[in-house]
């Protein structure tokens, strides 16, 4: 069974940094792209970032480009999102999601971790 | 970026009725469109990918159609558990984008 468990969310001040993680199990981690999708309170889904199975290719939404960095540790089956220069508008639940083989759709999701940016 | 516009914003129906949800793209995405369902407090669930393919374990009452810029998600006969928010997502061009969602309510 595929499992994705996010951690590392919390309260951070504007301009601060935070790294969130996603522990993956139940599938061959290196064979699948992975992504982060966020949802601000009461709002819709916003794609944030994605990374290929090998980690060679990364993609970012314009809203986070230059501030966020996605990475993966295949030895630990873990996905990361390093978030710097955080803003109030980054406040959201961040979902980790597994990409279907060969196509950029998300077929398994974690339960999310809440990131709150506030002073 | 490709903008996805979903309509209606809210759809009010009763169990047993047929639901038709629309997603329109600002430019052609071919058939590279998916549909997700999200219930309160839960993560989204993939329903349909590449416009018309049901994902694993998705009931046959869910179907998708369309190509180019106009897509439809149809639920043939609503079950109580189908009342949720539905999102479309395109993978034709980076960045990946989602529609703003359609709330299906009783």
Short mmCIF file of C-alpha atoms in Angstrom, two decimals:
data_model
loop_
_atom_site.label_atom_id
_atom_site.label_comp_id
_atom_site.label_asym_id
_atom_site.label_seq_id
_atom_site.Cartn_x
_atom_site.Cartn_y
_atom_site.Cartn_z
CA UNK A 1 0.00 0.00 0.00
CA UNK A 2 1.31 3.42 -0.95
CA UNK A 3 1.85 5.71 2.03
CA UNK A 4 2.95 9.34 2.01
CA UNK A 5 3.47 11.03 5.35
CA UNK A 6 4.32 14.72 5.53
CA UNK A 7 6.03 16.38 8.46
CA UNK A 8 7.78 19.59 9.40
CA UNK A 9 4.96 22.09 9.13
CA UNK A 10 4.43 24.80 11.70
CA UNK A 11 4.39 28.49 12.46
CA UNK A 12 7.12 30.64 10.94
CA UNK A 13 7.62 34.39 10.75
CA UNK A 14 7.51 36.28 7.45
CA UNK A 15 10.91 36.12 5.80
CA UNK A 16 11.75 32.92 7.62
CA UNK A 17 12.58 29.44 6.35
CA UNK A 18 11.14 25.99 6.83
CA UNK A 19 11.80 22.55 5.40
CA UNK A 20 8.96 20.07 5.08
CA UNK A 21 9.40 16.38 4.39
CA UNK A 22 7.40 13.51 2.95
CA UNK A 23 8.26 9.92 3.85
CA UNK A 24 7.20 7.52 1.12
CA UNK A 25 6.61 3.78 1.25
CA UNK A 26 4.81 1.02 -0.62
CA UNK A 27 6.26 1.76 -4.07
CA UNK A 28 9.60 2.10 -5.86
CA UNK A 29 10.40 5.70 -4.94
CA UNK A 30 13.02 6.26 -7.63
CA UNK A 31 10.61 5.21 -10.39
CA UNK A 32 8.10 7.99 -9.82
CA UNK A 33 8.08 11.71 -10.08
CA UNK A 34 6.82 13.50 -6.98
CA UNK A 35 5.18 16.82 -6.33
CA UNK A 36 3.95 19.33 -3.80
CA UNK A 37 0.50 20.86 -4.02
CA UNK A 38 -0.78 23.41 -1.53
CA UNK A 39 -4.18 24.60 -0.41
CA UNK A 40 -4.66 27.90 1.39
CA UNK A 41 -7.43 27.90 4.03
CA UNK A 42 -10.81 27.69 2.32
CA UNK A 43 -9.25 27.90 -1.16
CA UNK A 44 -8.55 25.60 -4.08
CA UNK A 45 -5.54 23.52 -5.04
CA UNK A 46 -2.33 25.17 -6.25
CA UNK A 47 0.54 23.17 -7.71
CA UNK A 48 3.85 24.25 -6.17
CA UNK A 49 6.70 22.08 -7.41
CA UNK A 50 7.60 18.73 -8.95
CA UNK A 51 10.66 16.55 -9.39
CA UNK A 52 11.43 13.66 -11.72
CA UNK A 53 12.07 10.13 -10.47
CA UNK A 54 15.82 10.51 -10.87
CA UNK A 55 15.81 13.99 -9.38
CA UNK A 56 17.47 15.41 -12.49
CA UNK A 57 14.53 17.61 -13.44
CA UNK A 58 12.71 20.05 -11.19
CA UNK A 59 9.78 22.35 -11.85
CA UNK A 60 8.32 25.29 -9.94
CA UNK A 61 5.29 27.54 -9.97
CA UNK A 62 6.18 31.16 -10.66
CA UNK A 63 4.84 32.09 -7.23
CA UNK A 64 7.64 30.14 -5.49
CA UNK A 65 10.46 30.14 -8.04
CA UNK A 66 13.70 31.32 -6.51
CA UNK A 67 12.39 30.86 -2.95
CA UNK A 68 11.51 27.14 -2.75
CA UNK A 69 13.69 24.14 -3.58
CA UNK A 70 12.40 20.61 -4.10
CA UNK A 71 14.70 17.63 -3.59
CA UNK A 72 14.57 13.93 -2.88
CA UNK A 73 16.76 11.43 -1.03
CA UNK A 74 16.29 8.06 -2.69
CA UNK A 75 18.24 6.28 0.05
CA UNK A 76 15.70 7.52 2.60
CA UNK A 77 12.61 7.40 0.34
CA UNK A 78 11.96 10.98 1.33
CA UNK A 79 10.85 14.10 -0.55
CA UNK A 80 11.67 17.58 0.70
CA UNK A 81 10.58 21.14 0.13
CA UNK A 82 12.92 23.84 1.40
CA UNK A 83 10.98 27.07 1.72
CA UNK A 84 12.85 30.37 2.14
CA UNK A 85 11.73 34.01 2.28
CA UNK A 86 8.29 32.89 3.36
CA UNK A 87 5.33 35.22 2.94
CA UNK A 88 1.88 35.34 4.48
CA UNK A 89 0.43 34.12 1.19
CA UNK A 90 2.43 30.88 1.51
CA UNK A 91 0.19 29.88 4.42
CA UNK A 92 -1.46 26.63 3.37
CA UNK A 93 -1.71 22.91 3.83
CA UNK A 94 1.08 21.37 1.78
CA UNK A 95 0.31 17.99 0.23
CA UNK A 96 2.94 15.59 -1.01
CA UNK A 97 1.80 13.59 -4.02
CA UNK A 98 3.11 10.71 -6.09
CA UNK A 99 3.10 11.05 -9.86
CA UNK A 100 1.70 8.33 -12.12
CA UNK A 101 4.33 6.55 -14.20
CA UNK A 102 5.09 8.60 -17.28
CA UNK A 103 2.38 11.21 -16.86
CA UNK A 104 2.23 14.22 -14.58
CA UNK A 105 -0.93 13.39 -12.65
CA UNK A 106 -1.01 12.73 -8.92
CA UNK A 107 -2.42 9.29 -8.07
CA UNK A 108 -1.55 9.13 -4.36
CA UNK A 109 -1.55 11.92 -1.81
CA UNK A 110 -0.46 12.42 1.76
CA UNK A 111 -2.72 14.00 4.35
CA UNK A 112 -0.83 17.29 4.28
CA UNK A 113 1.13 19.45 6.68
CA UNK A 114 0.05 22.96 7.66
CA UNK A 115 2.48 25.82 7.19
CA UNK A 116 1.47 29.12 8.79
CA UNK A 117 3.43 32.27 8.02
CA UNK A 118 2.62 34.94 10.55
CA UNK A 119 4.26 37.30 13.00
CA UNK B 1 0.24 29.51 -18.22
CA UNK B 2 -2.90 27.58 -19.07
CA UNK B 3 -5.92 28.75 -17.12
CA UNK B 4 -8.62 26.20 -16.34
CA UNK B 5 -12.10 27.56 -15.68
CA UNK B 6 -14.62 25.26 -14.03
CA UNK B 7 -18.37 25.70 -14.10
CA UNK B 8 -20.63 25.94 -12.33
CA UNK B 9 -18.96 27.09 -9.12
CA UNK B 10 -21.63 25.24 -7.14
CA UNK B 11 -24.00 22.51 -8.29
CA UNK B 12 -26.97 21.54 -6.15
CA UNK B 13 -28.46 18.12 -6.88
CA UNK B 14 -30.06 15.17 -5.12
CA UNK B 15 -28.90 11.58 -4.76
CA UNK B 16 -29.81 9.57 -7.84
CA UNK B 17 -29.56 12.54 -10.17
CA UNK B 18 -26.99 13.00 -12.93
CA UNK B 19 -24.19 15.53 -12.45
CA UNK B 20 -22.36 17.28 -15.27
CA UNK B 21 -19.29 19.36 -14.42
CA UNK B 22 -17.35 21.44 -16.93
CA UNK B 23 -13.71 22.46 -17.28
CA UNK B 24 -12.57 24.83 -20.00
CA UNK B 25 -8.91 25.49 -20.84
CA UNK B 26 -7.54 28.82 -22.07
CA UNK B 27 -5.70 26.94 -24.83
CA UNK B 28 -5.71 23.38 -26.11
CA UNK B 29 -4.43 20.73 -23.72
CA UNK B 30 -5.15 17.83 -26.08
CA UNK B 31 -6.51 15.09 -23.84
CA UNK B 32 -4.06 15.81 -21.02
CA UNK B 33 -6.62 16.57 -18.35
CA UNK B 34 -7.46 14.92 -15.04
CA UNK B 35 -10.27 15.19 -12.50
CA UNK B 36 -9.94 14.95 -8.71
CA UNK B 37 -12.44 14.71 -5.87
CA UNK B 38 -11.81 16.30 -2.49
CA UNK B 39 -13.93 15.86 0.62
CA UNK B 40 -13.64 18.15 3.65
CA UNK B 41 -10.51 17.53 5.67
CA UNK B 42 -9.19 14.99 3.19
CA UNK B 43 -6.57 14.90 0.47
CA UNK B 44 -7.71 14.97 -3.16
CA UNK B 45 -8.33 11.68 -4.95
CA UNK B 46 -7.61 11.08 -8.61
CA UNK B 47 -10.78 10.08 -10.50
CA UNK B 48 -10.06 10.44 -14.21
CA UNK B 49 -6.83 10.94 -16.18
CA UNK B 50 -6.14 11.75 -19.82
CA UNK B 51 -9.71 13.02 -20.16
CA UNK B 52 -11.54 9.70 -20.02
CA UNK B 53 -9.56 7.00 -18.20
CA UNK B 54 -10.84 6.01 -14.77
CA UNK B 55 -8.18 5.71 -12.10
CA UNK B 56 -7.80 2.58 -9.99
CA UNK B 57 -10.87 1.63 -7.95
CA UNK B 58 -13.01 4.50 -9.25
CA UNK B 59 -16.65 3.44 -9.74
CA UNK B 60 -18.08 3.24 -13.25
CA UNK B 61 -20.64 5.98 -12.51
CA UNK B 62 -17.77 8.47 -12.97
CA UNK B 63 -16.89 9.23 -16.57
CA UNK B 64 -14.89 11.89 -18.37
CA UNK B 65 -15.01 13.23 -21.89
CA UNK B 66 -13.65 16.01 -24.05
CA UNK B 67 -10.52 17.17 -25.80
CA UNK B 68 -8.82 20.40 -26.78
CA UNK B 69 -10.31 23.08 -24.55
CA UNK B 70 -13.64 21.63 -23.32
CA UNK B 71 -13.97 18.78 -20.87
CA UNK B 72 -16.78 17.22 -18.86
CA UNK B 73 -16.96 15.06 -15.77
CA UNK B 74 -20.22 13.14 -15.51
CA UNK B 75 -21.53 11.28 -12.49
CA UNK B 76 -24.36 9.16 -13.82
CA UNK B 77 -26.33 8.64 -10.61
CA UNK B 78 -25.20 10.50 -7.50
CA UNK B 79 -24.46 8.58 -4.34
CA UNK B 80 -24.42 10.37 -0.96
CA UNK B 81 -20.62 10.04 -0.80
CA UNK B 82 -20.18 11.91 -4.11
CA UNK B 83 -21.00 15.31 -2.61
CA UNK B 84 -17.61 17.00 -2.54
CA UNK B 85 -15.45 19.50 -4.42
CA UNK B 86 -14.12 18.52 -7.85
CA UNK B 87 -11.02 19.92 -9.53
CA UNK B 88 -9.60 19.56 -13.01
CA UNK B 89 -5.84 19.61 -13.70
CA UNK B 90 -3.85 19.86 -16.94
CA UNK B 91 -0.44 18.37 -17.66
CA UNK B 92 -0.07 19.62 -21.23
CA UNK B 93 2.27 22.50 -20.41
CA UNK B 94 4.34 23.59 -17.45
CA UNK B 95 3.31 24.91 -15.04
CA UNK B 96 0.77 22.31 -14.05
CA UNK B 97 -2.48 24.12 -13.28
CA UNK B 98 -5.71 23.30 -11.50
CA UNK B 99 -9.17 24.70 -12.00
CA UNK B 100 -10.76 26.63 -9.14
CA UNK B 101 -13.13 23.79 -8.31
CA UNK B 102 -16.83 22.95 -8.47
CA UNK B 103 -18.66 22.28 -5.22
CA UNK B 104 -21.27 19.55 -5.60
CA UNK B 105 -23.81 19.90 -2.80
CA UNK B 106 -27.01 18.23 -1.81
#
